[in-house]
Amino acid sequence: MKGTKYGLILIYAAIIIIPIFAIFLTTFKTIAEMYENVLGLPERFSVSNYISIFKDQSMGLYFQNSSIVTLVSVFLTLFFASLIAFAITRIGGVLSAAVFGFFTLGMMIPAQVNMIPLYQLIFQLKLTNSLVGLMIVNIAATLPVAVFILTGFMKTLPKSLFEAGSIDGAGNWLMYRKIALPLSLPSLSATAIFLFVMHWNDLLYPLLFITKDEYKTLPLALLEFQGEYMTNYPMLFTGVMIASAPLIIAYIFLQKYFIAGMTAGSVKG
């Protein structure tokens, strides 16, 4: 039984690793080499694709735009969501349930349904072709799910800690900073990784609001390597590897917090 389990794990790992390895090898090939032998090794491991994508394709600018939009969106979403989650857990009663239900409803509406009214709103506010407009939309789109996750965790925090803080004269803001935030670090980290992946990989909103090259993000810029009759796969895969690097690094450094956050709310404290 144990051998079967490990065998299935190895098969699953191979299904994931082999395509990634093939993509990585392709970044060192020319277009001709790729079509001659998709899974084979390149004749020589040249980094010309990596140099070209930054020198000729403005990948540095696109990387910068994605970094700014993602980091600001994640930070502000976590800040607002943690405040709202703290307020929901502190208020209690019908009002708390109503506020939580309001944000839960926001998770049920597909982003595609809002595209036309959302574009009209952003256009009227003159925030198209703007990183600020993109951040505002990202925050509004992911705030409900962040509130849902953080509220579920903060409800498990011992009420006695907040009661002790009130007795000592601490206000809600102080209890939020000194009690709720430190204890919610695992859940905040897990939510941060989740939001980071969503914002970093988002293509829908940049495709909807961004038309000028200087405001393009990485997912939108990668579309430039797809032509009507031919796709430059080595350059496209090089861009994919560059775009994936921050996600891999973030997960490596926040891995223990992510695992802790996923299980933090499973047992009532």
Coordinates of C-alpha atoms in Angstrom, one line a residue:
M1 CA 0.0 0.0 0.0
K2 CA 2.8 2.4 1.0
G3 CA 4.7 1.5 -2.3
T4 CA 1.6 2.3 -4.3
K5 CA 1.2 5.7 -2.6
Y6 CA 4.9 6.6 -3.2
G7 CA 4.6 5.4 -6.8
L8 CA 1.6 7.7 -7.4
I9 CA 3.4 10.6 -5.8
L10 CA 6.4 10.0 -8.1
I11 CA 4.1 9.9 -11.2
Y12 CA 2.4 13.1 -10.1
A13 CA 5.8 14.7 -9.5
A14 CA 7.0 13.6 -13.0
I15 CA 3.9 15.0 -14.7
I16 CA 4.7 18.4 -13.1
I17 CA 8.5 18.4 -13.4
I18 CA 9.0 17.1 -16.9
P19 CA 7.0 20.0 -18.6
I20 CA 8.8 22.6 -16.4
F21 CA 12.2 21.0 -17.3
A22 CA 11.3 21.1 -21.0
I23 CA 10.3 24.7 -20.8
F24 CA 13.5 25.5 -18.9
L25 CA 15.6 23.8 -21.6
T26 CA 13.7 25.6 -24.4
T27 CA 14.9 29.0 -23.0
F28 CA 18.4 28.1 -24.1
K29 CA 17.4 27.1 -27.6
T30 CA 16.8 28.9 -30.9
I31 CA 13.4 28.5 -32.6
A32 CA 15.0 26.0 -35.1
E33 CA 16.5 23.9 -32.3
M34 CA 13.2 23.8 -30.5
Y35 CA 11.3 22.5 -33.5
E36 CA 14.0 20.0 -34.3
N37 CA 14.0 18.4 -30.8
V38 CA 11.5 19.7 -28.3
L39 CA 12.7 17.6 -25.3
G40 CA 16.4 17.4 -26.3
L41 CA 19.3 19.3 -24.9
P42 CA 20.3 22.5 -26.7
E43 CA 23.5 22.4 -28.7
R44 CA 25.0 24.9 -26.2
F45 CA 23.5 26.6 -23.2
S46 CA 23.3 30.2 -24.4
V47 CA 21.7 32.9 -22.3
S48 CA 21.1 35.0 -25.4
N49 CA 17.3 34.7 -24.9
Y50 CA 17.5 36.1 -21.4
I51 CA 19.7 39.0 -22.5
S52 CA 17.5 39.7 -25.5
I53 CA 14.3 39.7 -23.5
F54 CA 15.6 42.4 -21.2
K55 CA 17.5 44.4 -23.9
D56 CA 15.1 44.3 -26.8
Q57 CA 11.7 43.6 -25.2
S58 CA 11.7 46.0 -22.3
M59 CA 11.2 43.1 -19.9
G60 CA 12.8 45.1 -17.1
L61 CA 10.0 47.8 -17.3
Y62 CA 7.3 45.1 -17.4
F63 CA 8.8 43.4 -14.5
Q64 CA 9.0 46.7 -12.6
N65 CA 5.3 47.4 -13.4
S66 CA 4.2 44.0 -12.2
S67 CA 6.2 44.3 -9.0
I68 CA 4.8 47.7 -8.2
V69 CA 1.2 46.7 -8.9
T70 CA 1.5 43.4 -7.1
L71 CA 3.3 44.6 -3.9
V72 CA 1.1 47.6 -3.4
S73 CA -2.1 45.7 -4.1
V74 CA -1.1 42.9 -1.7
F75 CA -0.1 45.3 1.1
L76 CA -3.2 47.4 0.9
T77 CA -5.5 44.4 0.5
L78 CA -4.0 42.8 3.6
F79 CA -4.2 46.1 5.5
F80 CA -7.9 46.7 4.7
A81 CA -8.9 43.1 4.9
S82 CA -7.3 42.7 8.4
L83 CA -9.0 45.8 9.6
I84 CA -12.4 44.6 8.3
A85 CA -11.9 41.1 9.7
F86 CA -10.9 42.5 13.1
A87 CA -14.0 44.8 13.1
I88 CA -16.3 41.9 12.2
T89 CA -14.9 39.7 15.0
R90 CA -15.1 42.6 17.5
I91 CA -18.6 43.8 16.6
G92 CA -20.5 40.5 16.8
G93 CA -24.2 40.0 16.5
V94 CA -26.4 40.7 13.4
L95 CA -24.3 43.7 12.2
S96 CA -21.2 41.5 12.1
A97 CA -23.0 38.8 10.2
A98 CA -24.4 41.3 7.7
V99 CA -21.0 42.9 7.0
F100 CA -19.4 39.4 6.6
G101 CA -22.2 38.4 4.3
F102 CA -21.8 41.5 2.2
F103 CA -18.1 40.6 1.5
T104 CA -18.9 37.0 1.0
L105 CA -21.4 38.0 -1.8
G106 CA -18.5 39.7 -3.5
M107 CA -16.8 36.3 -3.9
M108 CA -19.8 34.9 -5.8
I109 CA -19.7 37.4 -8.7
P110 CA -17.4 36.3 -11.6
A111 CA -14.9 39.0 -12.7
Q112 CA -16.0 38.6 -16.3
V113 CA -19.6 39.8 -15.4
N114 CA -18.3 43.1 -14.3
M115 CA -16.0 43.9 -17.2
I116 CA -18.2 46.4 -19.1
P117 CA -19.4 48.4 -16.1
L118 CA -16.0 48.3 -14.5
Y119 CA -14.3 49.6 -17.7
Q120 CA -16.9 52.4 -17.9
L121 CA -16.2 53.4 -14.3
I122 CA -12.4 53.3 -14.7
F123 CA -12.6 55.2 -18.0
Q124 CA -14.8 57.9 -16.5
L125 CA -12.3 58.3 -13.6
K126 CA -9.5 58.6 -16.3
L127 CA -7.6 55.7 -14.7
T128 CA -7.1 53.6 -17.8
N129 CA -3.5 53.2 -18.8
S130 CA -2.6 53.8 -15.2
L131 CA -0.9 51.5 -12.6
V132 CA -3.0 53.3 -9.9
G133 CA -6.2 52.3 -11.7
L134 CA -4.9 48.7 -11.9
M135 CA -4.1 48.6 -8.2
I136 CA -7.6 49.9 -7.3
V137 CA -9.3 47.3 -9.3
N138 CA -7.0 44.5 -8.0
I139 CA -7.7 45.5 -4.4
A140 CA -11.5 45.7 -4.9
A141 CA -11.5 42.3 -6.7
T142 CA -9.5 40.4 -4.1
L143 CA -10.7 42.2 -0.9
P144 CA -13.7 39.8 -0.4
V145 CA -11.6 36.6 -0.4
A146 CA -9.0 38.2 1.9
V147 CA -11.7 39.2 4.3
F148 CA -13.2 35.8 4.2
I149 CA -9.9 34.0 5.0
L150 CA -8.8 36.4 7.7
T151 CA -12.2 36.6 9.5
G152 CA -12.2 32.8 9.7
F153 CA -8.8 32.9 11.5
M154 CA -9.5 35.9 13.7
K155 CA -12.6 34.3 15.1
T156 CA -10.4 31.5 16.6
L157 CA -8.3 34.1 18.6
P158 CA -9.1 33.8 22.4
K159 CA -11.5 36.5 23.4
S160 CA -9.8 36.6 26.8
L161 CA -6.9 38.4 25.2
F162 CA -9.0 41.3 24.0
E163 CA -10.9 41.4 27.3
A164 CA -7.6 41.7 29.1
G165 CA -6.5 44.4 26.7
S166 CA -9.8 46.4 27.3
I167 CA -9.3 46.1 31.1
D168 CA -5.8 47.5 30.7
G169 CA -7.2 50.5 28.8
A170 CA -6.2 49.5 25.3
G171 CA -8.5 50.8 22.5
N172 CA -9.5 48.9 19.4
W173 CA -6.6 50.3 17.3
L174 CA -4.0 49.2 19.9
M175 CA -5.5 45.8 20.3
Y176 CA -5.5 45.4 16.5
R177 CA -1.8 46.3 16.3
K178 CA -0.5 44.5 19.4
I179 CA -2.8 41.5 19.7
A180 CA -4.7 40.7 16.5
L181 CA -1.9 41.3 13.9
P182 CA 1.0 39.4 15.7
L183 CA -1.3 36.4 16.3
S184 CA -2.6 36.5 12.8
L185 CA 0.9 36.4 11.2
P186 CA 0.5 32.8 9.8
S187 CA -2.8 33.5 8.3
L188 CA -1.6 36.9 6.9
S189 CA 1.4 35.2 5.3
A190 CA -0.7 32.5 3.7
T191 CA -3.2 35.1 2.4
A192 CA -0.3 37.2 1.1
I193 CA 1.1 34.3 -1.0
F194 CA -2.4 33.6 -2.3
L195 CA -2.9 37.3 -3.2
F196 CA 0.6 37.6 -4.7
V197 CA -0.1 34.7 -7.1
M198 CA -3.4 36.2 -8.1
H199 CA -2.1 39.7 -8.7
W200 CA 1.2 38.7 -10.3
N201 CA -0.5 36.3 -12.8
D202 CA -3.5 38.5 -13.5
L203 CA -4.0 39.0 -17.3
L204 CA -7.7 40.0 -17.4
Y205 CA -7.5 43.5 -15.9
P206 CA -4.3 44.6 -17.6
L207 CA -5.7 43.4 -20.9
L208 CA -8.9 45.4 -20.2
F209 CA -7.4 48.6 -18.9
I210 CA -3.8 48.8 -20.3
T211 CA -3.0 49.6 -24.0
K212 CA 0.3 51.6 -23.7
D213 CA 3.5 49.7 -23.6
E214 CA 4.9 51.7 -20.7
Y215 CA 2.2 50.4 -18.3
K216 CA 2.1 46.8 -19.4
T217 CA 2.6 44.1 -16.8
L218 CA 4.5 40.8 -17.4
P219 CA 1.5 38.6 -18.3
L220 CA 0.3 41.1 -20.8
A221 CA 3.8 41.6 -22.2
L222 CA 4.1 37.8 -22.8
L223 CA 1.3 38.0 -25.4
E224 CA 3.7 39.9 -27.7
F225 CA 5.6 36.7 -28.4
Q226 CA 2.4 35.1 -29.9
G227 CA 1.9 35.8 -33.5
E228 CA -1.0 35.0 -35.8
Y229 CA 1.0 32.5 -37.8
M230 CA 4.0 31.8 -35.6
T231 CA 4.9 31.9 -31.9
N232 CA 8.4 32.5 -30.6
Y233 CA 8.3 29.8 -28.0
P234 CA 12.0 30.2 -26.7
M235 CA 11.4 33.9 -26.0
L236 CA 7.9 33.1 -24.6
F237 CA 9.2 30.4 -22.3
T238 CA 12.1 32.7 -21.2
G239 CA 9.5 35.3 -20.2
V240 CA 7.5 32.6 -18.4
M241 CA 10.6 31.5 -16.4
I242 CA 11.4 35.1 -15.4
A243 CA 7.7 35.7 -14.4
S244 CA 7.7 32.5 -12.3
A245 CA 10.9 33.3 -10.4
P246 CA 9.3 35.7 -7.9
L247 CA 6.5 33.3 -7.1
I248 CA 9.0 30.5 -6.4
I249 CA 11.2 32.7 -4.2
A250 CA 8.2 34.0 -2.3
Y251 CA 7.0 30.5 -1.6
I252 CA 10.4 29.3 -0.5
F253 CA 10.9 32.0 2.1
L254 CA 7.3 32.0 3.3
Q255 CA 6.7 28.2 3.1
K256 CA 6.5 27.6 6.8
Y257 CA 4.0 30.5 7.3
F258 CA 1.9 29.3 4.4
I259 CA 1.6 25.8 5.8
A260 CA 0.9 27.1 9.3
G261 CA -1.7 29.5 7.9
M262 CA -3.5 26.8 6.0
T263 CA -4.0 24.8 9.2
A264 CA -4.3 27.7 11.7
G265 CA -8.0 28.0 11.6
S266 CA -8.8 24.2 11.5
V267 CA -8.9 23.8 15.2
K268 CA -10.9 26.0 17.5
G269 CA -8.6 27.8 19.9

